Coordinates of C-alpha atoms in Angstrom, one line a residue:
G16 CA 6.2 -10.4 -18.1
I17 CA 5.5 -8.0 -15.3
N18 CA 7.7 -5.0 -14.6
I19 CA 6.8 -2.6 -11.8
N20 CA 8.2 0.2 -9.7
T21 CA 6.8 0.8 -6.2
V22 CA 5.9 4.4 -6.8
P23 CA 4.3 6.9 -6.3
V24 CA 4.1 7.7 -2.6
L25 CA 0.7 9.2 -2.1
D26 CA 1.4 9.9 1.6
L27 CA 1.1 13.6 2.6
Y28 CA 4.4 15.3 3.5
N29 CA 5.1 15.5 7.2
E30 CA 7.3 18.3 8.2
D31 CA 8.7 16.4 11.2
K32 CA 12.3 15.7 10.5
S33 CA 12.0 12.2 11.9
S34 CA 9.3 11.2 9.5
V35 CA 10.1 8.0 7.6
I36 CA 8.3 9.3 4.5
G37 CA 10.3 12.5 4.3
N38 CA 11.1 13.8 0.8
R39 CA 9.5 10.7 -0.8
A40 CA 6.2 12.6 -0.5
F41 CA 5.3 15.1 -3.2
S42 CA 3.6 17.7 -0.9
K43 CA 1.5 18.3 2.2
N44 CA -1.2 19.6 -0.1
P45 CA -3.5 16.7 -1.2
K46 CA -4.4 18.4 -4.5
V47 CA -0.7 18.5 -5.5
V48 CA -0.1 14.9 -4.5
I49 CA -3.1 13.8 -6.6
K50 CA -2.0 15.8 -9.7
L51 CA 1.6 14.7 -9.6
S52 CA 0.8 11.1 -8.8
K53 CA -1.6 10.8 -11.8
Y54 CA 1.1 12.3 -14.0
L55 CA 3.7 9.9 -12.8
I56 CA 1.4 6.8 -13.2
N57 CA 0.5 7.9 -16.7
F58 CA 4.1 8.4 -17.6
Y59 CA 5.1 5.0 -16.4
K60 CA 2.2 3.3 -18.2
K61 CA 3.2 4.9 -21.4
S62 CA 6.6 3.3 -21.0
G63 CA 5.2 -0.1 -20.3
L64 CA 5.8 -0.1 -16.6
E65 CA 3.3 -0.6 -13.8
T66 CA 3.2 1.3 -10.5
V67 CA 2.3 0.7 -6.9
I68 CA 0.5 3.5 -5.0
K69 CA 1.6 3.5 -1.4
H70 CA 1.1 3.5 1.6
I71 CA -2.6 3.0 1.5
P72 CA -4.6 4.5 3.2
G73 CA -1.9 7.0 4.3
H74 CA 1.4 7.0 6.2
G75 CA 2.1 10.7 6.3
C76 CA 0.0 11.2 9.5
T77 CA 2.7 9.8 11.7
N78 CA 6.4 10.5 12.2
R79 CA 7.1 6.9 13.4
D80 CA 9.1 4.5 11.3
S81 CA 7.1 1.3 10.7
H82 CA 10.4 -0.5 9.9
L83 CA 11.2 -0.2 13.6
V84 CA 7.9 0.2 15.5
L85 CA 4.2 0.1 15.0
P86 CA 3.0 3.7 14.4
Q87 CA -0.3 4.6 16.1
V88 CA -2.6 7.3 14.8
N89 CA -5.3 8.9 16.9
F90 CA -6.9 11.1 14.3
S91 CA -10.6 10.7 13.7
L92 CA -12.0 9.0 10.6
D93 CA -13.4 12.4 9.4
Y94 CA -10.0 14.0 9.7
L95 CA -8.3 11.2 7.8
K96 CA -10.9 11.3 5.1
N97 CA -10.3 15.0 4.6
N98 CA -6.5 14.7 4.6
D99 CA -4.4 11.5 4.4
F100 CA -7.0 9.2 2.9
R101 CA -8.1 11.9 0.4
T102 CA -5.2 11.3 -2.0
F103 CA -5.8 7.6 -2.4
K104 CA -9.5 8.1 -3.1
N105 CA -8.7 10.1 -6.2
V106 CA -5.9 8.1 -7.8
K107 CA -6.7 4.8 -9.6
N108 CA -4.1 2.1 -10.1
Y109 CA -3.8 -1.7 -10.6
L110 CA -1.5 -2.1 -7.5
G111 CA -1.5 -0.6 -4.0
M112 CA 0.7 -1.2 -1.0
T113 CA -0.7 -1.1 2.5
A114 CA 0.5 0.9 5.5
H115 CA 1.7 -0.8 8.7
I116 CA -0.2 1.7 10.8
L117 CA -2.6 1.3 13.7
Y118 CA -5.5 3.8 13.1
K119 CA -6.9 3.6 16.6
K120 CA -10.2 5.3 15.9
I121 CA -11.0 2.8 13.2
D122 CA -9.5 -0.5 14.4
P123 CA -7.8 -0.3 17.8
T124 CA -6.3 -3.8 17.6
R125 CA -5.0 -4.4 14.0
C126 CA -2.8 -2.3 11.8
A127 CA -4.2 -1.5 8.3
T128 CA -2.2 -4.4 6.7
Q129 CA -3.9 -6.9 9.0
S130 CA -7.2 -5.3 9.5
K131 CA -10.3 -6.7 7.8
K132 CA -12.2 -3.6 8.8
I133 CA -9.8 -1.2 7.3
I134 CA -9.2 -3.2 4.1
N135 CA -13.0 -3.8 3.6
D136 CA -14.5 -0.6 4.9
V137 CA -11.8 2.0 4.1
I138 CA -9.6 0.7 1.3
R139 CA -12.1 -1.3 -0.7
K140 CA -15.4 0.5 0.0
Y141 CA -14.6 4.2 0.9
L142 CA -11.5 4.6 -1.3
N143 CA -13.0 2.3 -3.9
F144 CA -9.6 0.6 -4.6
R145 CA -10.2 -2.2 -7.1
G146 CA -6.7 -3.3 -7.8
L147 CA -4.4 -5.8 -6.2
L148 CA -3.5 -5.1 -2.6
M149 CA 0.1 -5.7 -1.7
S150 CA 1.3 -5.7 1.9
D151 CA 4.3 -3.6 2.9
D152 CA 7.2 -5.9 4.0
I153 CA 5.9 -8.5 6.4
C154 CA 9.3 -8.7 8.2
M155 CA 9.1 -5.1 9.4
K156 CA 9.1 -4.6 13.1
A157 CA 5.7 -2.8 13.1
L158 CA 4.3 -6.3 12.8
S159 CA 4.7 -8.7 15.8
G160 CA 4.2 -12.4 16.1
G161 CA 6.7 -13.8 13.6
M162 CA 6.8 -14.0 9.8
I163 CA 4.4 -16.9 9.3
K164 CA 1.8 -15.5 11.7
N165 CA 2.2 -12.1 10.0
A166 CA 1.7 -13.6 6.6
K167 CA -1.4 -15.5 7.6
L168 CA -3.0 -12.5 9.3
T169 CA -2.2 -10.3 6.3
L170 CA -3.7 -12.7 3.7
D171 CA -6.7 -13.4 6.0
A172 CA -7.4 -9.6 6.3
G173 CA -7.7 -9.3 2.5
C174 CA -4.2 -8.6 1.0
N175 CA -3.7 -10.3 -2.3
I176 CA 0.1 -10.2 -2.4
L177 CA 2.7 -10.6 0.4
L178 CA 5.8 -8.4 0.2
H179 CA 8.9 -10.2 1.6
C180 CA 12.0 -8.1 1.2
N181 CA 15.0 -9.6 3.0
G182 CA 15.9 -12.1 0.3
K183 CA 16.5 -15.0 2.8
I184 CA 15.7 -18.2 0.8
D185 CA 14.9 -20.3 3.9
Q186 CA 12.1 -17.8 4.8
M187 CA 10.9 -17.8 1.2
K188 CA 10.5 -21.6 1.3
K189 CA 8.5 -21.4 4.5
L190 CA 6.2 -18.8 3.1
S191 CA 5.7 -20.7 -0.1
L192 CA 4.0 -23.5 2.0
I193 CA 1.3 -21.2 3.3
V194 CA 0.7 -18.8 0.4
P195 CA -2.3 -20.0 -1.7
E196 CA -2.3 -20.2 -5.5
T197 CA -3.4 -17.0 -7.1
D198 CA -7.2 -16.6 -7.4
N199 CA -9.3 -15.4 -10.3
F200 CA -9.2 -11.8 -9.2
T201 CA -5.4 -11.7 -9.0
N202 CA -5.1 -13.5 -12.3
K203 CA -7.4 -11.0 -14.0
I204 CA -5.5 -8.0 -12.8
T205 CA -2.1 -9.4 -13.6
Q206 CA -3.2 -10.2 -17.1
K207 CA -4.2 -6.6 -17.6
I208 CA -0.7 -5.5 -16.3
K209 CA 1.0 -8.0 -18.7
A210 CA -1.0 -6.8 -21.6
N211 CA 0.2 -3.2 -21.1
F212 CA 3.8 -4.5 -20.7
Y213 CA 3.7 -6.4 -24.0
K214 CA 2.6 -3.4 -25.9
F215 CA 6.1 -2.0 -25.5
Y216 CA 8.4 -5.1 -25.5

């Protein structure tokens, strides 16, 4: 009973041609990103579809592709709050997808997806994100240590949902053995999503 699309991209546009975000981004202007994202989310909700804001807290600040490597960002927390984090602070949604990015001035050892500090202090407290937090694909090369270790670190850091994209059933079976049953918070949010879905179908 849940139907979602993993949009909108709230990352700021990066003019570097090698940027993985590229034209998926609305603009390099945070105000434009916020306005268009709110419009898109509202449009989808009116059609009975849920959205996933990504890549929280911001992927536009790097030109590295997290499918291939772990991007590392050296910007200060103040800079990020005034730029890349700004769009996520102003857009509310039931679902958000994390960024596999190492923000070195905030947590020098763990990328956002696996960082308790970033999830608790930045995403949950500063950005006031109150929805379900979905990881980006845990099989991407930005994460090292193997699928099971990645899954455990991601859940332990505070993500509610693991995203596993390659469709390999043997890997899914292994993941099913370590993924806990949904908790009350996850159930509460998914019931709200389902209620919106059933208004239309």
